[in-house]
CSV table of C-alpha atoms in Angstrom, one decimal:
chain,number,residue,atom,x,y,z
A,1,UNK,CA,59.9,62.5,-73.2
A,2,UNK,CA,59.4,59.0,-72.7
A,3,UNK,CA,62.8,56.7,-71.7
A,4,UNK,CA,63.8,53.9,-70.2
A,5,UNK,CA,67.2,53.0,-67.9
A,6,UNK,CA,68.4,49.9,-67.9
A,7,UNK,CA,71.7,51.3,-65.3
A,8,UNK,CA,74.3,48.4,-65.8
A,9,UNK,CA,75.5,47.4,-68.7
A,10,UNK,CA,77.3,44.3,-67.8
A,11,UNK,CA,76.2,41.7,-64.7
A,12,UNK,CA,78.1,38.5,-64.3
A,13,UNK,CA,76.1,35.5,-62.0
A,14,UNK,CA,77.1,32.5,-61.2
A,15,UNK,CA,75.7,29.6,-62.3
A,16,UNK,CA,72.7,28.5,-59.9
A,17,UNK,CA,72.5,31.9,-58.0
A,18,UNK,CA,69.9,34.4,-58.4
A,19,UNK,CA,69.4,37.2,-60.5
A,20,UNK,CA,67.5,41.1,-60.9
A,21,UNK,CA,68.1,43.5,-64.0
A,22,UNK,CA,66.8,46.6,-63.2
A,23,UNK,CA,64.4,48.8,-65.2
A,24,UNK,CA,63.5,52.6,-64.3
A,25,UNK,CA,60.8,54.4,-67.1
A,26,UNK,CA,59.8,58.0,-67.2
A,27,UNK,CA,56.6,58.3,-68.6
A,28,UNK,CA,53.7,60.3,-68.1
A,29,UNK,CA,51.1,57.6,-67.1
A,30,UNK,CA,51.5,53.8,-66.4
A,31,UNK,CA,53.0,52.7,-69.6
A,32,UNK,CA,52.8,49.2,-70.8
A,33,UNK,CA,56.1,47.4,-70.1
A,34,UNK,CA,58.1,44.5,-71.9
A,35,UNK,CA,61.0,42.6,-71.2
A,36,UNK,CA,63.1,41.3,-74.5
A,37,UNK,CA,65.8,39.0,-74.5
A,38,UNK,CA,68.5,38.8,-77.7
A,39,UNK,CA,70.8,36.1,-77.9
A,40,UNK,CA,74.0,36.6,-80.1
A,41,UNK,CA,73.2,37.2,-83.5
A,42,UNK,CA,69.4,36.3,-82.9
A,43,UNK,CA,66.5,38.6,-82.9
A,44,UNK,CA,64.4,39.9,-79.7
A,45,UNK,CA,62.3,37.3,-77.6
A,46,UNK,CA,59.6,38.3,-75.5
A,47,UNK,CA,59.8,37.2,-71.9
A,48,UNK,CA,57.4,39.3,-70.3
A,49,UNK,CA,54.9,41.9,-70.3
A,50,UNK,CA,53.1,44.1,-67.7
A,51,UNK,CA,49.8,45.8,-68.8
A,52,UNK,CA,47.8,45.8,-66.2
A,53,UNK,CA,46.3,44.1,-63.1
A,54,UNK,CA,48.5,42.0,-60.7
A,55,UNK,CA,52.0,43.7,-60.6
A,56,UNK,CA,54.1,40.6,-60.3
A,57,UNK,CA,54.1,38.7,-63.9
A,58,UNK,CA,55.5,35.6,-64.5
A,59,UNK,CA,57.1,35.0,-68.2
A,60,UNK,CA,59.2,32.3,-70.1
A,61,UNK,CA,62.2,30.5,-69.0
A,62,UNK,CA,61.4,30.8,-65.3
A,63,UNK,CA,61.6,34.8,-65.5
A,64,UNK,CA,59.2,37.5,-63.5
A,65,UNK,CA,59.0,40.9,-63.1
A,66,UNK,CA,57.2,42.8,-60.5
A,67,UNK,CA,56.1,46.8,-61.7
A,68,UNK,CA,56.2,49.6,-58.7
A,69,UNK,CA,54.7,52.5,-59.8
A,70,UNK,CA,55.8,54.3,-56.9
A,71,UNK,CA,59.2,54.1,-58.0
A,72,UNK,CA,58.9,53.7,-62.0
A,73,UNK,CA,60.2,50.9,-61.7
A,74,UNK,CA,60.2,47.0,-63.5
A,75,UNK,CA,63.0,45.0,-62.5
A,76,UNK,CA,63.4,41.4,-64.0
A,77,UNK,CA,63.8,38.4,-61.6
A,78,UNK,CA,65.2,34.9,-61.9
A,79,UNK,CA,66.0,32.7,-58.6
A,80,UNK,CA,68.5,30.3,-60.1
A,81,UNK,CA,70.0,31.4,-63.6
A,82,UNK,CA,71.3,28.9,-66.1
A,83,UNK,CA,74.0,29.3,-68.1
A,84,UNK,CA,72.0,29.4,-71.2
A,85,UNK,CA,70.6,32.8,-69.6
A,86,UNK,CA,73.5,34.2,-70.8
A,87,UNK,CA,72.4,37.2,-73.3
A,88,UNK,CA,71.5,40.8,-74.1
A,89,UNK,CA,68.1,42.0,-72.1
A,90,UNK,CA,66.4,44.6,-73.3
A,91,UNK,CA,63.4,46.7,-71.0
A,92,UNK,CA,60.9,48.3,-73.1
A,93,UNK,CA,57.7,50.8,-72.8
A,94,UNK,CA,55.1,51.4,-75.2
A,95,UNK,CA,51.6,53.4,-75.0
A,96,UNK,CA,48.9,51.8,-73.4
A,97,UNK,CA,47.3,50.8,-76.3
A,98,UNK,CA,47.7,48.4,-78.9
A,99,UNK,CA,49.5,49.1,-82.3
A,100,UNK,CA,52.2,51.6,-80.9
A,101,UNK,CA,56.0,51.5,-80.9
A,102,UNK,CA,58.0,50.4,-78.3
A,103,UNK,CA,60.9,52.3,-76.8
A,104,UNK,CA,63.7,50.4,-75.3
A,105,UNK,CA,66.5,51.0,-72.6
A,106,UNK,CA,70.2,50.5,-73.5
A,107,UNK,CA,70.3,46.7,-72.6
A,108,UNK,CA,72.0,44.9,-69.9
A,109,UNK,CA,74.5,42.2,-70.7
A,110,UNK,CA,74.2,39.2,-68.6
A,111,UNK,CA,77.2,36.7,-68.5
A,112,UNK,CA,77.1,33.4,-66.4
A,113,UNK,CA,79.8,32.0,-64.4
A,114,UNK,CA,80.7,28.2,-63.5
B,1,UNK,CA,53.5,30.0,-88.0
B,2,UNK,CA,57.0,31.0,-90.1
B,3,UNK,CA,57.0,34.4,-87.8
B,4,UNK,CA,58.2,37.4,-89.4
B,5,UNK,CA,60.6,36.9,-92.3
B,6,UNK,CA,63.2,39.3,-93.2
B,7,UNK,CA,65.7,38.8,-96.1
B,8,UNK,CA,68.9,39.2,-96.8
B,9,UNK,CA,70.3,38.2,-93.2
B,10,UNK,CA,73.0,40.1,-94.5
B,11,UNK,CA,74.2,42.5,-97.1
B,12,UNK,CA,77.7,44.1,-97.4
B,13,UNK,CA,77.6,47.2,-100.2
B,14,UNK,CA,80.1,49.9,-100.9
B,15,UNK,CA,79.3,53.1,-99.8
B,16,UNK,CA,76.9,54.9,-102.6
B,17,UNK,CA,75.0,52.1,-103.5
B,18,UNK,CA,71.2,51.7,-102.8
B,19,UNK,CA,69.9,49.1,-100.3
B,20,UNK,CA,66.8,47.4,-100.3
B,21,UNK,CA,65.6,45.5,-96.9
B,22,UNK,CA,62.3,43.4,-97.1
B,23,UNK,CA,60.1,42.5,-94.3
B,24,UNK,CA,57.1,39.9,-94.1
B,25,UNK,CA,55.2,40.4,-91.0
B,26,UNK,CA,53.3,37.6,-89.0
B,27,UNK,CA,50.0,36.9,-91.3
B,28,UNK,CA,47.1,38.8,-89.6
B,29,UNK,CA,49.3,41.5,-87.7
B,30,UNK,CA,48.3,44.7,-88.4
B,31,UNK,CA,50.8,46.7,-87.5
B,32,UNK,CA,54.7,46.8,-88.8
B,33,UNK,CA,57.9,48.1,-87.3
B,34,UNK,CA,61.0,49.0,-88.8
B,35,UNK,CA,63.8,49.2,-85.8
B,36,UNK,CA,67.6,50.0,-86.0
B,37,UNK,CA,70.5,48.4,-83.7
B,38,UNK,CA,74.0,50.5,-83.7
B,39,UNK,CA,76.4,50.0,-80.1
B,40,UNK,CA,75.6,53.7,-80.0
B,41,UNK,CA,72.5,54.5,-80.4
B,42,UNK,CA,71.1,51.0,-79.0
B,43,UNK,CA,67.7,50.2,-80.5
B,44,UNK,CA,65.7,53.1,-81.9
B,45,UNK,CA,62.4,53.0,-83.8
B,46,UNK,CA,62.5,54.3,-88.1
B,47,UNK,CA,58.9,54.2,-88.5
B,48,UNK,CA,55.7,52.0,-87.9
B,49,UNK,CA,52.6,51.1,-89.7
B,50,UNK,CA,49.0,50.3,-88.7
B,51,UNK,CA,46.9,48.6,-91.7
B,52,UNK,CA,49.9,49.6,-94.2
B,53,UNK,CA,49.4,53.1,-93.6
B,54,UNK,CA,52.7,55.1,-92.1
B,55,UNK,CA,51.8,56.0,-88.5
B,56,UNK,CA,55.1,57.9,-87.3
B,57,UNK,CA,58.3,58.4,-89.3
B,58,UNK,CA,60.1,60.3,-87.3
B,59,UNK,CA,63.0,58.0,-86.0
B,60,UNK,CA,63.5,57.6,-89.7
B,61,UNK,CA,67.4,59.3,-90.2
B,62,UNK,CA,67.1,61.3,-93.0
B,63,UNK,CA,65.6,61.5,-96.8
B,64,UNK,CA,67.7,58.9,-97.7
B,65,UNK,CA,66.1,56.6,-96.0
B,66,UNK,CA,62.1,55.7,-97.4
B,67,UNK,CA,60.0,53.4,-96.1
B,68,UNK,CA,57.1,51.3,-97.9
B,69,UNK,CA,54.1,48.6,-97.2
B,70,UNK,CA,52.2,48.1,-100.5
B,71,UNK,CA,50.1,45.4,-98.5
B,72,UNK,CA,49.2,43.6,-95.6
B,73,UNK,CA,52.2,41.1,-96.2
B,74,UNK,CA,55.1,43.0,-97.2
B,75,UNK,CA,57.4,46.1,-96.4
B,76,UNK,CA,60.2,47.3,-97.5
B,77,UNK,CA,63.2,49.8,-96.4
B,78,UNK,CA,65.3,51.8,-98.8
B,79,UNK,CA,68.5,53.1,-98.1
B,80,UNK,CA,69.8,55.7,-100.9
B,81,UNK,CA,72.8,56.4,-100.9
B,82,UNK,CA,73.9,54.4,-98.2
B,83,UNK,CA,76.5,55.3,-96.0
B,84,UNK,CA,79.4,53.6,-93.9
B,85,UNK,CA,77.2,55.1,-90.7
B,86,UNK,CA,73.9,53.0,-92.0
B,87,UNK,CA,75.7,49.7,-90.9
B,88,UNK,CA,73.2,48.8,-88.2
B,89,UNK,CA,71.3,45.6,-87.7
B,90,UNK,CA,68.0,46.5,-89.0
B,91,UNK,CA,64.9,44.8,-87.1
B,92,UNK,CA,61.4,44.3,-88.4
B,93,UNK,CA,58.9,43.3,-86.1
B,94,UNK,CA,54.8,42.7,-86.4
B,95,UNK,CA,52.0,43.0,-84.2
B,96,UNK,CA,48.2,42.7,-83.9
B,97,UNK,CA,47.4,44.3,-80.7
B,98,UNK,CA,50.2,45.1,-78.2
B,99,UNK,CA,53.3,42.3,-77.7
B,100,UNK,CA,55.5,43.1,-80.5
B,101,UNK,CA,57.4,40.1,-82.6
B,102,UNK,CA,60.5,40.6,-84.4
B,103,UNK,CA,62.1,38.9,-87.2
B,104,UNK,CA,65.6,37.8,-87.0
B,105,UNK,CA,67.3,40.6,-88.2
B,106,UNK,CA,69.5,42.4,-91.6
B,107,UNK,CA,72.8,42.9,-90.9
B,108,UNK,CA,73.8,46.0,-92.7
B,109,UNK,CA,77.8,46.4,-94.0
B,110,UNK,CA,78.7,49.7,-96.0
B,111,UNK,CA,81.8,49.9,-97.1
């Protein structure tokens, strides 16, 4: 069955320093691949996708991601973090094709230090 | 573009009662998602549609839970009876090929 990992829950970062959330899929093929960010209270914004093509993407807010597919993975990048970064970030897959539901990992919470 | 509309924001009913959620997706999108948010569970899909037509139900909990898209601009979710363990935020999101945009959210209380 498809899933996704998102393995820490929590990640604090100072303000100004960089940052990577990790992402590991199983799925049977290359999936497509979404980033999601959820501020308290608010709904999912989209920072990122990978469908196909160059691996490293570049999204909103100064975010990347860059897909292996020799280790499933699709880790989320940011060299200086802000402290209105701080949020809930959700890595998704969906089939590759349009129309089809997405199916996230447990989130990581990202908190910003002074 | 207003983006995907979903009313109420919240609703707070005791336990029993029935529960109507309403979705308007982005005009144009074709497809509509129903999603649930719970700190256990995380976020799991209830059901999608493509061109109002009911694509894959199965994340949807039980019978008491029903699922409708009369037309291209509105959907609705049912709860009935609703339970304490239906309080969830309850996502709607739209699409019209494969980047998925979700309203704001119903914040489900059940007393």
């Amino acid at each position: 069955a498809q899933s996704v990992t998102q393995p820490d829950i929590h990640i604090t970062v100072s303000e100004g320093a960089s940052l990577e959330l990790r992402c590991n899929y199983s799925y049977g093929a290359t999936p497509y691949l979404f980033w999601y960010v959820q501020s308290p209270g608010q709904g999912l914004q989209l920072l990122l996708k990978y469908f196909s093509g160059d691996t490293l993407v570049q999204g909103i807010k100064g975010f990347e991601a860059e897909f292996k597919r020799s280790q499933s993975s699709f880790n989320l990048r940011k060299p200086s973090v802000h402290w209105s970064d701080a949020a809930e970030y959700f890595c998704a897959v969906a089939e590759p094709q349009a129309g089809t539901a997405l199916i996230f990992g447990k989130g990581t919470t990202l908190s910003v230090s002074s | 573009d207003a983006g995907v509309i979903q009313s109420p924001r919240h609703e707070v009913t005791e336990m029993g009662q029935e529960v109507t959620l309403r979705c308007k997706p982005i005009s144009g999108h074709n497809s509509l998602f129903w999603y649930r948010q719970t700190m256990m569970r995380g976020l799991e899909l209830l059901i999608y549609f493509n061109n109002n037509v009911p694509i894959d139900d199965s994340g949807m909990p039980e019978d008491r839970f029903s699922a409708k898209m009369p037309n291209a601009s509105f959907s609705t979710l049912k709860i009935q009876p609703s339970e304490p363990r239906d309080s969830a935020v309850y996502f709607c999101a739209s699409s019209s090929g494969s980047e998925q945009y979700f309203g704001p959210g119903t914040r489900l209380t059940v007393t």
